[in-house]
PDB file of C-alpha atoms in Angstrom:
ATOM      1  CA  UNK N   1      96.967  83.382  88.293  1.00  0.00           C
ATOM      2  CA  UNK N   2     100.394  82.465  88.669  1.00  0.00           C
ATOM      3  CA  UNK N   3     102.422  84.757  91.209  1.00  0.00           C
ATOM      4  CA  UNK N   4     106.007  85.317  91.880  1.00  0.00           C
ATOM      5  CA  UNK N   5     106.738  86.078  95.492  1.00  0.00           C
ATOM      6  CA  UNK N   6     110.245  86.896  96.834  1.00  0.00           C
ATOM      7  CA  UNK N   7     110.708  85.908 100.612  1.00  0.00           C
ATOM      8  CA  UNK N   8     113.481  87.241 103.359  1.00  0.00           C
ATOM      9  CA  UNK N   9     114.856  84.137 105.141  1.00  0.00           C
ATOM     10  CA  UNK N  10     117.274  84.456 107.865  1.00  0.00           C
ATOM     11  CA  UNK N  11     119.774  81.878 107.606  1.00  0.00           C
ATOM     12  CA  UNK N  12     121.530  80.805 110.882  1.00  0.00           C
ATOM     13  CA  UNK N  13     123.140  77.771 109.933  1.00  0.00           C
ATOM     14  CA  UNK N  14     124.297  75.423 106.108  1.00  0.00           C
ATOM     15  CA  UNK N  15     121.488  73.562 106.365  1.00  0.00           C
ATOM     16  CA  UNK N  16     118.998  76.562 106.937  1.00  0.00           C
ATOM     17  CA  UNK N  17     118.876  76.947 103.484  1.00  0.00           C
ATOM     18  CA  UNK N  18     118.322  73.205 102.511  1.00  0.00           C
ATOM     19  CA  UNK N  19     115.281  73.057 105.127  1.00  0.00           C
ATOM     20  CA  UNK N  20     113.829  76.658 104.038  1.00  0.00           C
ATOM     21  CA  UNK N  21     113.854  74.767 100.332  1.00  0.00           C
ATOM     22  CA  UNK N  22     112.344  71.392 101.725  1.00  0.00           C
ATOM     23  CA  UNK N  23     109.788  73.173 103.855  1.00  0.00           C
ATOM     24  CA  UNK N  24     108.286  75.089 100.894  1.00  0.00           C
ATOM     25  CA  UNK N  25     108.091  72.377  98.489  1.00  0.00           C
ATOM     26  CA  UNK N  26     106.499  69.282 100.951  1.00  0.00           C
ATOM     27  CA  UNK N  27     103.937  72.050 102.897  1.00  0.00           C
ATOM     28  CA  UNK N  28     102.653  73.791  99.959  1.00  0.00           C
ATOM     29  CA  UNK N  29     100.272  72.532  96.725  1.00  0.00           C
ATOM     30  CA  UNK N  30     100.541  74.967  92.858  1.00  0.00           C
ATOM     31  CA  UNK N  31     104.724  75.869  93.340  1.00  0.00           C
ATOM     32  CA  UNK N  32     106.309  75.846  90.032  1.00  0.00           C
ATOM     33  CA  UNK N  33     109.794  76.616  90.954  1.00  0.00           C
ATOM     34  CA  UNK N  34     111.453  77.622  93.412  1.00  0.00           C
ATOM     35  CA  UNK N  35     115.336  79.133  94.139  1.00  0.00           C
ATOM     36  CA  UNK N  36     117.515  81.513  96.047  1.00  0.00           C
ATOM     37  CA  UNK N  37     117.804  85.168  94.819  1.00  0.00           C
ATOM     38  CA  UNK N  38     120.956  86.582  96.211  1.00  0.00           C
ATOM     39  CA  UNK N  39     122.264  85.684  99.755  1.00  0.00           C
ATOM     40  CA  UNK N  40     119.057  84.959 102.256  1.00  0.00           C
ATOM     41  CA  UNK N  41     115.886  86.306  99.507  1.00  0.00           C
ATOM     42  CA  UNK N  42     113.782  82.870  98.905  1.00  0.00           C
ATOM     43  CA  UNK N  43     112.077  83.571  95.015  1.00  0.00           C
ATOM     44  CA  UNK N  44     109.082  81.092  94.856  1.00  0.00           C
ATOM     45  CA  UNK N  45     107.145  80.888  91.232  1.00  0.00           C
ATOM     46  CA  UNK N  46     103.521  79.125  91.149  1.00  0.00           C
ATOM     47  CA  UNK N  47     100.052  78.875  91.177  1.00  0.00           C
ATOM     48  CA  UNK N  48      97.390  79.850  93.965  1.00  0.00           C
ATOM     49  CA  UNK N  49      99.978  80.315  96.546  1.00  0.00           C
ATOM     50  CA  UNK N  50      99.299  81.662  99.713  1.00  0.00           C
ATOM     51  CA  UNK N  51     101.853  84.360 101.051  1.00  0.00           C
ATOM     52  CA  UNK N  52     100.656  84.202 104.256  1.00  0.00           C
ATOM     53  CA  UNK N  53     100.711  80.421 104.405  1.00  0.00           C
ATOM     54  CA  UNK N  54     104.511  79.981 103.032  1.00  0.00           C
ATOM     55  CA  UNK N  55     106.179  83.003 105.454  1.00  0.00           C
ATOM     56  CA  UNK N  56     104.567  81.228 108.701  1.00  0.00           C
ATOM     57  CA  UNK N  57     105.938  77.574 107.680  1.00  0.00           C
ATOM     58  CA  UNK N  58     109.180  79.128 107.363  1.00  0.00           C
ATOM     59  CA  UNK N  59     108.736  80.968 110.359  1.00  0.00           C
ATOM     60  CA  UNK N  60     107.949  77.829 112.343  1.00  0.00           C
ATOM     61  CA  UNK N  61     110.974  75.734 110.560  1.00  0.00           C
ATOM     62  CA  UNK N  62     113.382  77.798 109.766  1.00  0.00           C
ATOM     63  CA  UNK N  63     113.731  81.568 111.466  1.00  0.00           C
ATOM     64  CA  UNK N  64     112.478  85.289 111.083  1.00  0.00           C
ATOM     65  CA  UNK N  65     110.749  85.084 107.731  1.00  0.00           C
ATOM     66  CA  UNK N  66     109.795  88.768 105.636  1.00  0.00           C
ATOM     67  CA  UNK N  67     108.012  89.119 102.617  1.00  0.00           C
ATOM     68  CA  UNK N  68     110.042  91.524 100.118  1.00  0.00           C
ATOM     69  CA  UNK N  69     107.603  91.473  96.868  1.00  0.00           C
ATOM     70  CA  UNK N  70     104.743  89.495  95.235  1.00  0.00           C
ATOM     71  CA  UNK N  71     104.091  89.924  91.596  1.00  0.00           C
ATOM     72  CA  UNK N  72     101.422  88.706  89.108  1.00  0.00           C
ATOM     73  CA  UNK N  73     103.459  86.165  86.383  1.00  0.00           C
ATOM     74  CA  UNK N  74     102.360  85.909  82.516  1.00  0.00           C
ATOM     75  CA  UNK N  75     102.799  82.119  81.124  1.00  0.00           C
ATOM     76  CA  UNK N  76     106.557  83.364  79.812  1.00  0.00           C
ATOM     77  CA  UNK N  77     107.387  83.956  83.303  1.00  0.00           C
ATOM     78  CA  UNK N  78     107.457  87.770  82.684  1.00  0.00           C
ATOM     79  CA  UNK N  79     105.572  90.029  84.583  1.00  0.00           C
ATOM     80  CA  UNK N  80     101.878  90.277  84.018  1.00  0.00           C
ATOM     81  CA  UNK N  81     100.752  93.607  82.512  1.00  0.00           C
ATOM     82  CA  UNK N  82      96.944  94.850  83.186  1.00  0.00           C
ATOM     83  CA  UNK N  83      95.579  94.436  79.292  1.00  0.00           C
ATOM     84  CA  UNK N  84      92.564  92.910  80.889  1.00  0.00           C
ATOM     85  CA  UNK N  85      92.383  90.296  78.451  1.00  0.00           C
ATOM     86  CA  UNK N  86      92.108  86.461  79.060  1.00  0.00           C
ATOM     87  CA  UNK N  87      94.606  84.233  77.413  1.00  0.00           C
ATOM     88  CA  UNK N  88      92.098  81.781  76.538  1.00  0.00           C
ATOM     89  CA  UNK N  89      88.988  79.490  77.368  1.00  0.00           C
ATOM     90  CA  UNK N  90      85.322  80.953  77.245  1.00  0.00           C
ATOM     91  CA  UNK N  91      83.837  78.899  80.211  1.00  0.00           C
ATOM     92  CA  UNK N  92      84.290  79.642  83.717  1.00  0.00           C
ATOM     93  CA  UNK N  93      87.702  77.602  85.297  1.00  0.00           C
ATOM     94  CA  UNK N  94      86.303  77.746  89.071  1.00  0.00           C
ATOM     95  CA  UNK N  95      86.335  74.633  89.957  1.00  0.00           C
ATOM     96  CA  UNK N  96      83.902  74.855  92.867  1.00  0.00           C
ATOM     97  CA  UNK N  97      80.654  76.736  91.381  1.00  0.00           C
ATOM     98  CA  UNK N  98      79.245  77.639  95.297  1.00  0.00           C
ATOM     99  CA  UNK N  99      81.318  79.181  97.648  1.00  0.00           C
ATOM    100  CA  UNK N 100      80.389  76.585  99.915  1.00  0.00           C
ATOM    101  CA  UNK N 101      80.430  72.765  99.865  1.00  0.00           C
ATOM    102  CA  UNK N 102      76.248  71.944  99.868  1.00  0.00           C
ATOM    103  CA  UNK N 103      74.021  74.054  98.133  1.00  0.00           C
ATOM    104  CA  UNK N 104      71.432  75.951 100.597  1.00  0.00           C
ATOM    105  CA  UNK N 105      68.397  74.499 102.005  1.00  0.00           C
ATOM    106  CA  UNK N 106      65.091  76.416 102.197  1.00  0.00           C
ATOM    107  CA  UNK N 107      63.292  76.121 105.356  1.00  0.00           C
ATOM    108  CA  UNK N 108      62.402  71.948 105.771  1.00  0.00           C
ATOM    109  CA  UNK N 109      58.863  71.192 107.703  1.00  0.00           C
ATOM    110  CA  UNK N 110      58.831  67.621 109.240  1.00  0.00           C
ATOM    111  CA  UNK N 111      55.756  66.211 109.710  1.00  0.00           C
ATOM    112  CA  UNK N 112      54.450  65.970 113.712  1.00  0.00           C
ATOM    113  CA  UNK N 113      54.244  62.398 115.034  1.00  0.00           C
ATOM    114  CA  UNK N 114      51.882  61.897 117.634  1.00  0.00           C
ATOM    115  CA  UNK N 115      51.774  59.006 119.496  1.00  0.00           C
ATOM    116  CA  UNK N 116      49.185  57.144 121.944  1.00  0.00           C
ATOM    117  CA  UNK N 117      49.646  57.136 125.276  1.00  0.00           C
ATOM    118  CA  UNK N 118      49.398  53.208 126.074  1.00  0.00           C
ATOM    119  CA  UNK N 119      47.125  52.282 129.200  1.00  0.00           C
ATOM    120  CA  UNK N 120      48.915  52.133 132.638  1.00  0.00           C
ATOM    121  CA  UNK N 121      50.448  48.941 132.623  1.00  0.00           C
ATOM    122  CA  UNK N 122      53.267  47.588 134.969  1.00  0.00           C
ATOM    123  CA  UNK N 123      57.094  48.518 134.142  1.00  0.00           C
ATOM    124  CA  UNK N 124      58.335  46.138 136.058  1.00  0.00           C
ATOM    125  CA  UNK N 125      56.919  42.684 134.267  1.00  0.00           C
TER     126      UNK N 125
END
């Protein structure tokens, strides 16, 4: 599911820009491409990208940070329309079949230990 997202940066100084750029690109995993739209608007193209994620490392690095749009991208880098149909495959692509890391455990019964009590003897020899 590819996603465009167009981001508000405010730029305060030349190298604002440059950092905003660097910041996205190092800090975040599935961007595509990634360029200025207009003046201060940030347009970032890519895979599994979290909005959330990419406005609050360029909060932290460069300034005030606003999100103006996020789209849905087909493969020609047009927008996505809702047809419903997949483009192909006819096997699941999630990569990680549970939604957590170890499958569940049912209840687990270890067997009781029971030791002797050993006769008085003395702890200190």
């Amino acid at each position: 599911m590819k996603q465009k997202m167009v981001v508000k940066v405010s730029l305060n100084r030349k190298d604002s820009r440059c950092k905003a750029m660097k910041t996205a690109v190092s800090k975040l995993c599935g961007i595509d491409s990634i360029g200025w739209k207009g003046e201060n608007q940030l347009e970032v193209v890519g895979d599994g990208i979290d909005v959330a994620k990419l406005t609050n490392l360029l909060r932290k690095k460069v300034g005030h940070t606003e999100v103006v749009t996020v789209n849905l991208v087909d493969g020609d880098g047009k927008k996505g329309g809702g047809d419903g149909k997949k483009s192909g495959g006819d096997g699941d692509n999630n990569p990680y079949p549970y939604p957590y890391p170890y499958p569940p455990y049912g209840n687990v019964i270890f067997p009781a230990t029971y030791y002797e009590m050993q006769p008085a003897c003395c702890s200190i020899m």
